[in-house]
């Protein structure tokens, strides 16, 4: 029996290890994703013979007010969700990165929302946000607000309500990432700064924030991508309503593709979403490189 | 070596994909001789008793054919079925949960023609059959016909001193007045005079059915009176506010079955749930059925509804056996089987009706009999290639009007202009 020489054997072993995972990835992710770019130029209902339509799907998209509404809503969501989650998770991480009583309990409690069933999260937040009997509005009334927001029943407040719920859900996860980052900062830096007379804010600004730059960049990218892909929480909390006030791009893709069977058109929306996320990520990489210089 | 490996991976990936995509060959399925098994797509099998009734009944009539249900979650049914058919699924019988999806599957050539079988059906006994006529061709046979009635809680009516007979010929203003009279209590113990489910049909389909307005027409002024009534009901406190029902996802079942609403406009399908709930002790509500309220000046009972049908998959493995199931289920034997579990069959036959009214727990007083024999049942939503797009716009604007985000006139104007500009009506 012929034996493979050393390096080839290693390569073969490597391929063998990744093959099962890669096959799953190829069949369920890679091929469908690549297919999306082709489907975007076709008229296809998943059953009949696909028809080449060129840019017609994109023209239709540009002329469809619902698409623009969904794009606007998605940007609104991201503009709220990304910075708020970033600030909240960093704040919590700094707060819980010290030796205080029950710190493990608080860390676990804050991570909990991230692993809680999404449907349960949506139901509970919907209860909290109930315009008449919900605790949120009862509190606001007690504080003197005469006409508190209608939250998920109002076109103005439904998206902020979703943002609040999603920040609450995600901040624990990113807090854990930040905690890992904080623990890599050498305590000597803080001690030296303290000796030099730096206050708490100065230590945070000049030691913590710069030391966490790589982690912040990573979290920023993850948050941006997940914000633009948001689907689940919106679907269970408001289903895009009232009206179209919380309709996001992923829901539109789902509706046009799976519900209406317009796979070409929904692929075109997916391509636009991909392009938006790609451009934003490239911009963020650009800024990050400039900062490093 | 590397090239060899890449080829191997490519071939392996390809074969996995082919295996995943391949649907299996369509079975012409000759006459079933010997035992065959057919699969029927159904929803919520455990809580939708009609499917078991039909499967058991058919098994008794045709012992050589075994029927296996393919159970799908009701809310995902349409999407799941679309995906199954796109993937070349060979489930033999497909239940057509709604008419719009039926027309979609039929025009996409996913269903086997049943024109011959449909021609053999007596059209006067099965008025819903015409709904499935697509240019003279039929691809499904209806077996049940749901339409809307007004459910009422007998105990609450008695408590408020309202004679049940007044519900026999209600107009909408009288219904609103009655709802006000039946409202009592405050806070957690509040009982509303009526409950309006958040679906747009509660306002729109009934309005279209009774005024003759066209829901696909792009001119929705005819909805105005019905919206004014619905908004008035929630403003006066006689109905739970839409915003609460919408955000808390409160459904008619939890409200009416727990005695929190005295009346409820709803489809006849709810009767079988009420029967089952009462039998299992989940609900103790003493209920009745009255005809849907009518617009003033109408002498007929006009309501709206939707039939449910069985179709045969174009790619059915056992098409012949599947057709036998469909004809049996939509025929008199199938009708009797589902009437026994409190479901209104598509076949309008005195013998079947007697079975239905003879059921323990189904109200069989003259008011209920009138409710269940309406003069005219209009289709909930007309079938057209634009139906689902119009439906989406009407649903979105319905939410805006009912939550008070848009005032009535502005909401109706937006409905009309969006349908005209976005769907081209």
mmCIF file with all atom_site columns, N, CA, C and O in Angstrom, chain A residues 136-179:
data_model
loop_
_atom_site.group_PDB
_atom_site.id
_atom_site.type_symbol
_atom_site.label_atom_id
_atom_site.label_alt_id
_atom_site.label_comp_id
_atom_site.label_asym_id
_atom_site.label_entity_id
_atom_site.label_seq_id
_atom_site.pdbx_PDB_ins_code
_atom_site.Cartn_x
_atom_site.Cartn_y
_atom_site.Cartn_z
_atom_site.occupancy
_atom_site.B_iso_or_equiv
_atom_site.pdbx_formal_charge
_atom_site.auth_seq_id
_atom_site.auth_comp_id
_atom_site.auth_asym_id
_atom_site.auth_atom_id
_atom_site.pdbx_PDB_model_num
ATOM 1   N N  . UNK A 1 136 ? -44.605 49.932 31.933 1.00 0.00 ? 136 UNK A N  1
ATOM 2   C CA . UNK A 1 136 ? -43.799 51.050 31.429 1.00 0.00 ? 136 UNK A CA 1
ATOM 3   C C  . UNK A 1 136 ? -44.616 52.339 31.433 1.00 0.00 ? 136 UNK A C  1
ATOM 4   O O  . UNK A 1 136 ? -44.189 53.373 31.972 1.00 0.00 ? 136 UNK A O  1
ATOM 5   N N  . UNK A 1 137 ? -45.813 52.268 30.871 1.00 0.00 ? 137 UNK A N  1
ATOM 6   C CA . UNK A 1 137 ? -46.634 53.475 30.821 1.00 0.00 ? 137 UNK A CA 1
ATOM 7   C C  . UNK A 1 137 ? -47.203 53.850 32.184 1.00 0.00 ? 137 UNK A C  1
ATOM 8   O O  . UNK A 1 137 ? -47.415 55.036 32.480 1.00 0.00 ? 137 UNK A O  1
ATOM 9   N N  . UNK A 1 138 ? -47.423 52.853 33.035 1.00 0.00 ? 138 UNK A N  1
ATOM 10  C CA . UNK A 1 138 ? -47.896 53.179 34.389 1.00 0.00 ? 138 UNK A CA 1
ATOM 11  C C  . UNK A 1 138 ? -46.827 53.973 35.127 1.00 0.00 ? 138 UNK A C  1
ATOM 12  O O  . UNK A 1 138 ? -47.125 54.956 35.814 1.00 0.00 ? 138 UNK A O  1
ATOM 13  N N  . UNK A 1 139 ? -45.570 53.563 34.910 1.00 0.00 ? 139 UNK A N  1
ATOM 14  C CA . UNK A 1 139 ? -44.457 54.272 35.533 1.00 0.00 ? 139 UNK A CA 1
ATOM 15  C C  . UNK A 1 139 ? -44.367 55.699 34.979 1.00 0.00 ? 139 UNK A C  1
ATOM 16  O O  . UNK A 1 139 ? -44.241 56.668 35.734 1.00 0.00 ? 139 UNK A O  1
ATOM 17  N N  . UNK A 1 140 ? -44.481 55.781 33.647 1.00 0.00 ? 140 UNK A N  1
ATOM 18  C CA . UNK A 1 140 ? -44.405 57.108 33.023 1.00 0.00 ? 140 UNK A CA 1
ATOM 19  C C  . UNK A 1 140 ? -45.520 58.019 33.528 1.00 0.00 ? 140 UNK A C  1
ATOM 20  O O  . UNK A 1 140 ? -45.312 59.205 33.773 1.00 0.00 ? 140 UNK A O  1
ATOM 21  N N  . UNK A 1 141 ? -46.710 57.445 33.702 1.00 0.00 ? 141 UNK A N  1
ATOM 22  C CA . UNK A 1 141 ? -47.836 58.243 34.205 1.00 0.00 ? 141 UNK A CA 1
ATOM 23  C C  . UNK A 1 141 ? -47.568 58.695 35.640 1.00 0.00 ? 141 UNK A C  1
ATOM 24  O O  . UNK A 1 141 ? -47.828 59.833 36.005 1.00 0.00 ? 141 UNK A O  1
ATOM 25  N N  . UNK A 1 142 ? -47.004 57.768 36.429 1.00 0.00 ? 142 UNK A N  1
ATOM 26  C CA . UNK A 1 142 ? -46.689 58.100 37.823 1.00 0.00 ? 142 UNK A CA 1
ATOM 27  C C  . UNK A 1 142 ? -45.647 59.220 37.885 1.00 0.00 ? 142 UNK A C  1
ATOM 28  O O  . UNK A 1 142 ? -45.634 60.025 38.815 1.00 0.00 ? 142 UNK A O  1
ATOM 29  N N  . UNK A 1 143 ? -44.786 59.261 36.857 1.00 0.00 ? 143 UNK A N  1
ATOM 30  C CA . UNK A 1 143 ? -43.757 60.304 36.821 1.00 0.00 ? 143 UNK A CA 1
ATOM 31  C C  . UNK A 1 143 ? -44.290 61.610 36.237 1.00 0.00 ? 143 UNK A C  1
ATOM 32  O O  . UNK A 1 143 ? -43.543 62.569 36.071 1.00 0.00 ? 143 UNK A O  1
ATOM 33  N N  . UNK A 1 144 ? -45.569 61.582 35.855 1.00 0.00 ? 144 UNK A N  1
ATOM 34  C CA . UNK A 1 144 ? -46.186 62.823 35.415 1.00 0.00 ? 144 UNK A CA 1
ATOM 35  C C  . UNK A 1 144 ? -46.415 62.953 33.920 1.00 0.00 ? 144 UNK A C  1
ATOM 36  O O  . UNK A 1 144 ? -46.853 63.999 33.455 1.00 0.00 ? 144 UNK A O  1
ATOM 37  N N  . UNK A 1 145 ? -46.125 61.891 33.143 1.00 0.00 ? 145 UNK A N  1
ATOM 38  C CA . UNK A 1 145 ? -46.379 61.964 31.701 1.00 0.00 ? 145 UNK A CA 1
ATOM 39  C C  . UNK A 1 145 ? -47.878 61.833 31.457 1.00 0.00 ? 145 UNK A C  1
ATOM 40  O O  . UNK A 1 145 ? -48.480 60.821 31.802 1.00 0.00 ? 145 UNK A O  1
ATOM 41  N N  . UNK A 1 146 ? -48.467 62.879 30.903 1.00 0.00 ? 146 UNK A N  1
ATOM 42  C CA . UNK A 1 146 ? -49.912 62.886 30.706 1.00 0.00 ? 146 UNK A CA 1
ATOM 43  C C  . UNK A 1 146 ? -50.339 61.964 29.577 1.00 0.00 ? 146 UNK A C  1
ATOM 44  O O  . UNK A 1 146 ? -51.365 61.300 29.651 1.00 0.00 ? 146 UNK A O  1
ATOM 45  N N  . UNK A 1 147 ? -49.532 61.917 28.529 1.00 0.00 ? 147 UNK A N  1
ATOM 46  C CA . UNK A 1 147 ? -49.901 61.143 27.354 1.00 0.00 ? 147 UNK A CA 1
ATOM 47  C C  . UNK A 1 147 ? -48.716 60.264 26.946 1.00 0.00 ? 147 UNK A C  1
ATOM 48  O O  . UNK A 1 147 ? -47.993 60.576 26.012 1.00 0.00 ? 147 UNK A O  1
ATOM 49  N N  . UNK A 1 148 ? -48.500 59.153 27.673 1.00 0.00 ? 148 UNK A N  1
ATOM 50  C CA . UNK A 1 148 ? -47.332 58.311 27.367 1.00 0.00 ? 148 UNK A CA 1
ATOM 51  C C  . UNK A 1 148 ? -47.455 57.652 25.989 1.00 0.00 ? 148 UNK A C  1
ATOM 52  O O  . UNK A 1 148 ? -48.562 57.553 25.449 1.00 0.00 ? 148 UNK A O  1
ATOM 53  N N  . UNK A 1 149 ? -46.332 57.213 25.419 1.00 0.00 ? 149 UNK A N  1
ATOM 54  C CA . UNK A 1 149 ? -46.344 56.659 24.063 1.00 0.00 ? 149 UNK A CA 1
ATOM 55  C C  . UNK A 1 149 ? -47.217 55.421 23.928 1.00 0.00 ? 149 UNK A C  1
ATOM 56  O O  . UNK A 1 149 ? -47.439 54.700 24.908 1.00 0.00 ? 149 UNK A O  1
ATOM 57  N N  . UNK A 1 150 ? -47.685 55.168 22.706 1.00 0.00 ? 150 UNK A N  1
ATOM 58  C CA . UNK A 1 150 ? -48.485 53.969 22.442 1.00 0.00 ? 150 UNK A CA 1
ATOM 59  C C  . UNK A 1 150 ? -47.614 52.755 22.169 1.00 0.00 ? 150 UNK A C  1
ATOM 60  O O  . UNK A 1 150 ? -48.113 51.668 21.929 1.00 0.00 ? 150 UNK A O  1
ATOM 61  N N  . UNK A 1 151 ? -46.295 52.920 22.215 1.00 0.00 ? 151 UNK A N  1
ATOM 62  C CA . UNK A 1 151 ? -45.324 51.849 21.975 1.00 0.00 ? 151 UNK A CA 1
ATOM 63  C C  . UNK A 1 151 ? -45.672 51.010 20.757 1.00 0.00 ? 151 UNK A C  1
ATOM 64  O O  . UNK A 1 151 ? -45.839 51.563 19.685 1.00 0.00 ? 151 UNK A O  1
ATOM 65  N N  . UNK A 1 152 ? -45.840 49.681 20.922 1.00 0.00 ? 152 UNK A N  1
ATOM 66  C CA . UNK A 1 152 ? -45.987 48.859 19.716 1.00 0.00 ? 152 UNK A CA 1
ATOM 67  C C  . UNK A 1 152 ? -47.324 49.060 18.986 1.00 0.00 ? 152 UNK A C  1
ATOM 68  O O  . UNK A 1 152 ? -47.535 48.486 17.926 1.00 0.00 ? 152 UNK A O  1
ATOM 69  N N  . UNK A 1 153 ? -48.215 49.869 19.536 1.00 0.00 ? 153 UNK A N  1
ATOM 70  C CA . UNK A 1 153 ? -49.442 50.144 18.789 1.00 0.00 ? 153 UNK A CA 1
ATOM 71  C C  . UNK A 1 153 ? -49.329 51.469 18.046 1.00 0.00 ? 153 UNK A C  1
ATOM 72  O O  . UNK A 1 153 ? -50.275 51.906 17.405 1.00 0.00 ? 153 UNK A O  1
ATOM 73  N N  . UNK A 1 154 ? -48.173 52.120 18.135 1.00 0.00 ? 154 UNK A N  1
ATOM 74  C CA . UNK A 1 154 ? -48.033 53.431 17.506 1.00 0.00 ? 154 UNK A CA 1
ATOM 75  C C  . UNK A 1 154 ? -46.952 53.381 16.434 1.00 0.00 ? 154 UNK A C  1
ATOM 76  O O  . UNK A 1 154 ? -45.901 52.773 16.625 1.00 0.00 ? 154 UNK A O  1
ATOM 77  N N  . UNK A 1 155 ? -47.218 54.022 15.308 1.00 0.00 ? 155 UNK A N  1
ATOM 78  C CA . UNK A 1 155 ? -46.243 53.979 14.213 1.00 0.00 ? 155 UNK A CA 1
ATOM 79  C C  . UNK A 1 155 ? -44.952 54.719 14.594 1.00 0.00 ? 155 UNK A C  1
ATOM 80  O O  . UNK A 1 155 ? -43.890 54.386 14.113 1.00 0.00 ? 155 UNK A O  1
ATOM 81  N N  . UNK A 1 156 ? -45.057 55.709 15.480 1.00 0.00 ? 156 UNK A N  1
ATOM 82  C CA . UNK A 1 156 ? -43.869 56.467 15.878 1.00 0.00 ? 156 UNK A CA 1
ATOM 83  C C  . UNK A 1 156 ? -43.026 55.697 16.882 1.00 0.00 ? 156 UNK A C  1
ATOM 84  O O  . UNK A 1 156 ? -41.807 55.745 16.857 1.00 0.00 ? 156 UNK A O  1
ATOM 85  N N  . UNK A 1 157 ? -43.686 54.989 17.798 1.00 0.00 ? 157 UNK A N  1
ATOM 86  C CA . UNK A 1 157 ? -42.972 54.399 18.924 1.00 0.00 ? 157 UNK A CA 1
ATOM 87  C C  . UNK A 1 157 ? -42.696 52.906 18.807 1.00 0.00 ? 157 UNK A C  1
ATOM 88  O O  . UNK A 1 157 ? -41.992 52.338 19.639 1.00 0.00 ? 157 UNK A O  1
ATOM 89  N N  . UNK A 1 158 ? -43.252 52.273 17.789 1.00 0.00 ? 158 UNK A N  1
ATOM 90  C CA . UNK A 1 158 ? -43.065 50.820 17.682 1.00 0.00 ? 158 UNK A CA 1
ATOM 91  C C  . UNK A 1 158 ? -41.592 50.462 17.477 1.00 0.00 ? 158 UNK A C  1
ATOM 92  O O  . UNK A 1 158 ? -41.075 49.548 18.122 1.00 0.00 ? 158 UNK A O  1
ATOM 93  N N  . UNK A 1 159 ? -40.899 51.199 16.609 1.00 0.00 ? 159 UNK A N  1
ATOM 94  C CA . UNK A 1 159 ? -39.493 50.869 16.364 1.00 0.00 ? 159 UNK A CA 1
ATOM 95  C C  . UNK A 1 159 ? -38.621 51.140 17.591 1.00 0.00 ? 159 UNK A C  1
ATOM 96  O O  . UNK A 1 159 ? -37.818 50.281 17.967 1.00 0.00 ? 159 UNK A O  1
ATOM 97  N N  . UNK A 1 160 ? -38.778 52.308 18.252 1.00 0.00 ? 160 UNK A N  1
ATOM 98  C CA . UNK A 1 160 ? -38.024 52.478 19.504 1.00 0.00 ? 160 UNK A CA 1
ATOM 99  C C  . UNK A 1 160 ? -38.290 51.357 20.513 1.00 0.00 ? 160 UNK A C  1
ATOM 100 O O  . UNK A 1 160 ? -37.366 50.907 21.197 1.00 0.00 ? 160 UNK A O  1
ATOM 101 N N  . UNK A 1 161 ? -39.531 50.881 20.581 1.00 0.00 ? 161 UNK A N  1
ATOM 102 C CA . UNK A 1 161 ? -39.842 49.792 21.518 1.00 0.00 ? 161 UNK A CA 1
ATOM 103 C C  . UNK A 1 161 ? -39.043 48.543 21.156 1.00 0.00 ? 161 UNK A C  1
ATOM 104 O O  . UNK A 1 161 ? -38.487 47.861 22.030 1.00 0.00 ? 161 UNK A O  1
ATOM 105 N N  . UNK A 1 162 ? -38.966 48.251 19.869 1.00 0.00 ? 162 UNK A N  1
ATOM 106 C CA . UNK A 1 162 ? -38.203 47.072 19.431 1.00 0.00 ? 162 UNK A CA 1
ATOM 107 C C  . UNK A 1 162 ? -36.717 47.263 19.731 1.00 0.00 ? 162 UNK A C  1
ATOM 108 O O  . UNK A 1 162 ? -36.032 46.337 20.169 1.00 0.00 ? 162 UNK A O  1
ATOM 109 N N  . UNK A 1 163 ? -36.228 48.493 19.513 1.00 0.00 ? 163 UNK A N  1
ATOM 110 C CA . UNK A 1 163 ? -34.807 48.761 19.778 1.00 0.00 ? 163 UNK A CA 1
ATOM 111 C C  . UNK A 1 163 ? -34.504 48.534 21.267 1.00 0.00 ? 163 UNK A C  1
ATOM 112 O O  . UNK A 1 163 ? -33.530 47.882 21.616 1.00 0.00 ? 163 UNK A O  1
ATOM 113 N N  . UNK A 1 164 ? -35.375 49.043 22.134 1.00 0.00 ? 164 UNK A N  1
ATOM 114 C CA . UNK A 1 164 ? -35.151 48.873 23.578 1.00 0.00 ? 164 UNK A CA 1
ATOM 115 C C  . UNK A 1 164 ? -35.089 47.385 23.928 1.00 0.00 ? 164 UNK A C  1
ATOM 116 O O  . UNK A 1 164 ? -34.175 46.912 24.603 1.00 0.00 ? 164 UNK A O  1
ATOM 117 N N  . UNK A 1 165 ? -36.071 46.622 23.409 1.00 0.00 ? 165 UNK A N  1
ATOM 118 C CA . UNK A 1 165 ? -36.101 45.191 23.716 1.00 0.00 ? 165 UNK A CA 1
ATOM 119 C C  . UNK A 1 165 ? -34.855 44.492 23.170 1.00 0.00 ? 165 UNK A C  1
ATOM 120 O O  . UNK A 1 165 ? -34.293 43.606 23.824 1.00 0.00 ? 165 UNK A O  1
ATOM 121 N N  . UNK A 1 166 ? -34.406 44.903 21.994 1.00 0.00 ? 166 UNK A N  1
ATOM 122 C CA . UNK A 1 166 ? -33.271 44.194 21.408 1.00 0.00 ? 166 UNK A CA 1
ATOM 123 C C  . UNK A 1 166 ? -31.960 44.579 22.090 1.00 0.00 ? 166 UNK A C  1
ATOM 124 O O  . UNK A 1 166 ? -31.064 43.748 22.230 1.00 0.00 ? 166 UNK A O  1
ATOM 125 N N  . UNK A 1 167 ? -31.844 45.827 22.548 1.00 0.00 ? 167 UNK A N  1
ATOM 126 C CA . UNK A 1 167 ? -30.641 46.217 23.294 1.00 0.00 ? 167 UNK A CA 1
ATOM 127 C C  . UNK A 1 167 ? -30.582 45.399 24.590 1.00 0.00 ? 167 UNK A C  1
ATOM 128 O O  . UNK A 1 167 ? -29.552 44.840 24.954 1.00 0.00 ? 167 UNK A O  1
ATOM 129 N N  . UNK A 1 168 ? -31.714 45.291 25.249 1.00 0.00 ? 168 UNK A N  1
ATOM 130 C CA . UNK A 1 168 ? -31.792 44.518 26.493 1.00 0.00 ? 168 UNK A CA 1
ATOM 131 C C  . UNK A 1 168 ? -31.375 43.070 26.245 1.00 0.00 ? 168 UNK A C  1
ATOM 132 O O  . UNK A 1 168 ? -30.675 42.456 27.041 1.00 0.00 ? 168 UNK A O  1
ATOM 133 N N  . UNK A 1 169 ? -31.803 42.531 25.099 1.00 0.00 ? 169 UNK A N  1
ATOM 134 C CA . UNK A 1 169 ? -31.507 41.137 24.805 1.00 0.00 ? 169 UNK A CA 1
ATOM 135 C C  . UNK A 1 169 ? -30.022 40.921 24.483 1.00 0.00 ? 169 UNK A C  1
ATOM 136 O O  . UNK A 1 169 ? -29.424 39.944 24.890 1.00 0.00 ? 169 UNK A O  1
ATOM 137 N N  . UNK A 1 170 ? -29.437 41.851 23.736 1.00 0.00 ? 170 UNK A N  1
ATOM 138 C CA . UNK A 1 170 ? -28.083 41.622 23.213 1.00 0.00 ? 170 UNK A CA 1
ATOM 139 C C  . UNK A 1 170 ? -26.961 42.102 24.124 1.00 0.00 ? 170 UNK A C  1
ATOM 140 O O  . UNK A 1 170 ? -25.829 41.648 24.006 1.00 0.00 ? 170 UNK A O  1
ATOM 141 N N  . UNK A 1 171 ? -27.254 43.055 25.018 1.00 0.00 ? 171 UNK A N  1
ATOM 142 C CA . UNK A 1 171 ? -26.143 43.708 25.726 1.00 0.00 ? 171 UNK A CA 1
ATOM 143 C C  . UNK A 1 171 ? -25.344 42.724 26.599 1.00 0.00 ? 171 UNK A C  1
ATOM 144 O O  . UNK A 1 171 ? -24.135 42.867 26.742 1.00 0.00 ? 171 UNK A O  1
ATOM 145 N N  . UNK A 1 172 ? -26.004 41.698 27.129 1.00 0.00 ? 172 UNK A N  1
ATOM 146 C CA . UNK A 1 172 ? -25.301 40.742 27.981 1.00 0.00 ? 172 UNK A CA 1
ATOM 147 C C  . UNK A 1 172 ? -24.231 39.978 27.222 1.00 0.00 ? 172 UNK A C  1
ATOM 148 O O  . UNK A 1 172 ? -23.135 39.736 27.731 1.00 0.00 ? 172 UNK A O  1
ATOM 149 N N  . UNK A 1 173 ? -24.547 39.635 25.983 1.00 0.00 ? 173 UNK A N  1
ATOM 150 C CA . UNK A 1 173 ? -23.611 38.878 25.161 1.00 0.00 ? 173 UNK A CA 1
ATOM 151 C C  . UNK A 1 173 ? -22.364 39.710 24.870 1.00 0.00 ? 173 UNK A C  1
ATOM 152 O O  . UNK A 1 173 ? -21.231 39.254 25.064 1.00 0.00 ? 173 UNK A O  1
ATOM 153 N N  . UNK A 1 174 ? -22.575 40.961 24.435 1.00 0.00 ? 174 UNK A N  1
ATOM 154 C CA . UNK A 1 174 ? -21.428 41.814 24.105 1.00 0.00 ? 174 UNK A CA 1
ATOM 155 C C  . UNK A 1 174 ? -20.679 42.229 25.371 1.00 0.00 ? 174 UNK A C  1
ATOM 156 O O  . UNK A 1 174 ? -19.479 42.476 25.336 1.00 0.00 ? 174 UNK A O  1
ATOM 157 N N  . UNK A 1 175 ? -21.401 42.296 26.493 1.00 0.00 ? 175 UNK A N  1
ATOM 158 C CA . UNK A 1 175 ? -20.748 42.573 27.771 1.00 0.00 ? 175 UNK A CA 1
ATOM 159 C C  . UNK A 1 175 ? -19.701 41.496 28.080 1.00 0.00 ? 175 UNK A C  1
ATOM 160 O O  . UNK A 1 175 ? -18.590 41.800 28.518 1.00 0.00 ? 175 UNK A O  1
ATOM 161 N N  . UNK A 1 176 ? -20.043 40.234 27.799 1.00 0.00 ? 176 UNK A N  1
ATOM 162 C CA . UNK A 1 176 ? -19.098 39.142 28.050 1.00 0.00 ? 176 UNK A CA 1
ATOM 163 C C  . UNK A 1 176 ? -17.850 39.323 27.179 1.00 0.00 ? 176 UNK A C  1
ATOM 164 O O  . UNK A 1 176 ? -16.721 39.152 27.643 1.00 0.00 ? 176 UNK A O  1
ATOM 165 N N  . UNK A 1 177 ? -18.058 39.724 25.921 1.00 0.00 ? 177 UNK A N  1
ATOM 166 C CA . UNK A 1 177 ? -16.909 39.954 25.040 1.00 0.00 ? 177 UNK A CA 1
ATOM 167 C C  . UNK A 1 177 ? -16.044 41.084 25.595 1.00 0.00 ? 177 UNK A C  1
ATOM 168 O O  . UNK A 1 177 ? -14.810 40.984 25.638 1.00 0.00 ? 177 UNK A O  1
ATOM 169 N N  . UNK A 1 178 ? -16.698 42.165 26.026 1.00 0.00 ? 178 UNK A N  1
ATOM 170 C CA . UNK A 1 178 ? -15.946 43.292 26.584 1.00 0.00 ? 178 UNK A CA 1
ATOM 171 C C  . UNK A 1 178 ? -15.211 42.894 27.863 1.00 0.00 ? 178 UNK A C  1
ATOM 172 O O  . UNK A 1 178 ? -14.085 43.322 28.109 1.00 0.00 ? 178 UNK A O  1
ATOM 173 N N  . UNK A 1 179 ? -15.861 42.068 28.684 1.00 0.00 ? 179 UNK A N  1
ATOM 174 C CA . UNK A 1 179 ? -15.212 41.608 29.924 1.00 0.00 ? 179 UNK A CA 1
ATOM 175 C C  . UNK A 1 179 ? -13.927 40.860 29.595 1.00 0.00 ? 179 UNK A C  1
ATOM 176 O O  . UNK A 1 179 ? -12.890 41.060 30.233 1.00 0.00 ? 179 UNK A O  1
#
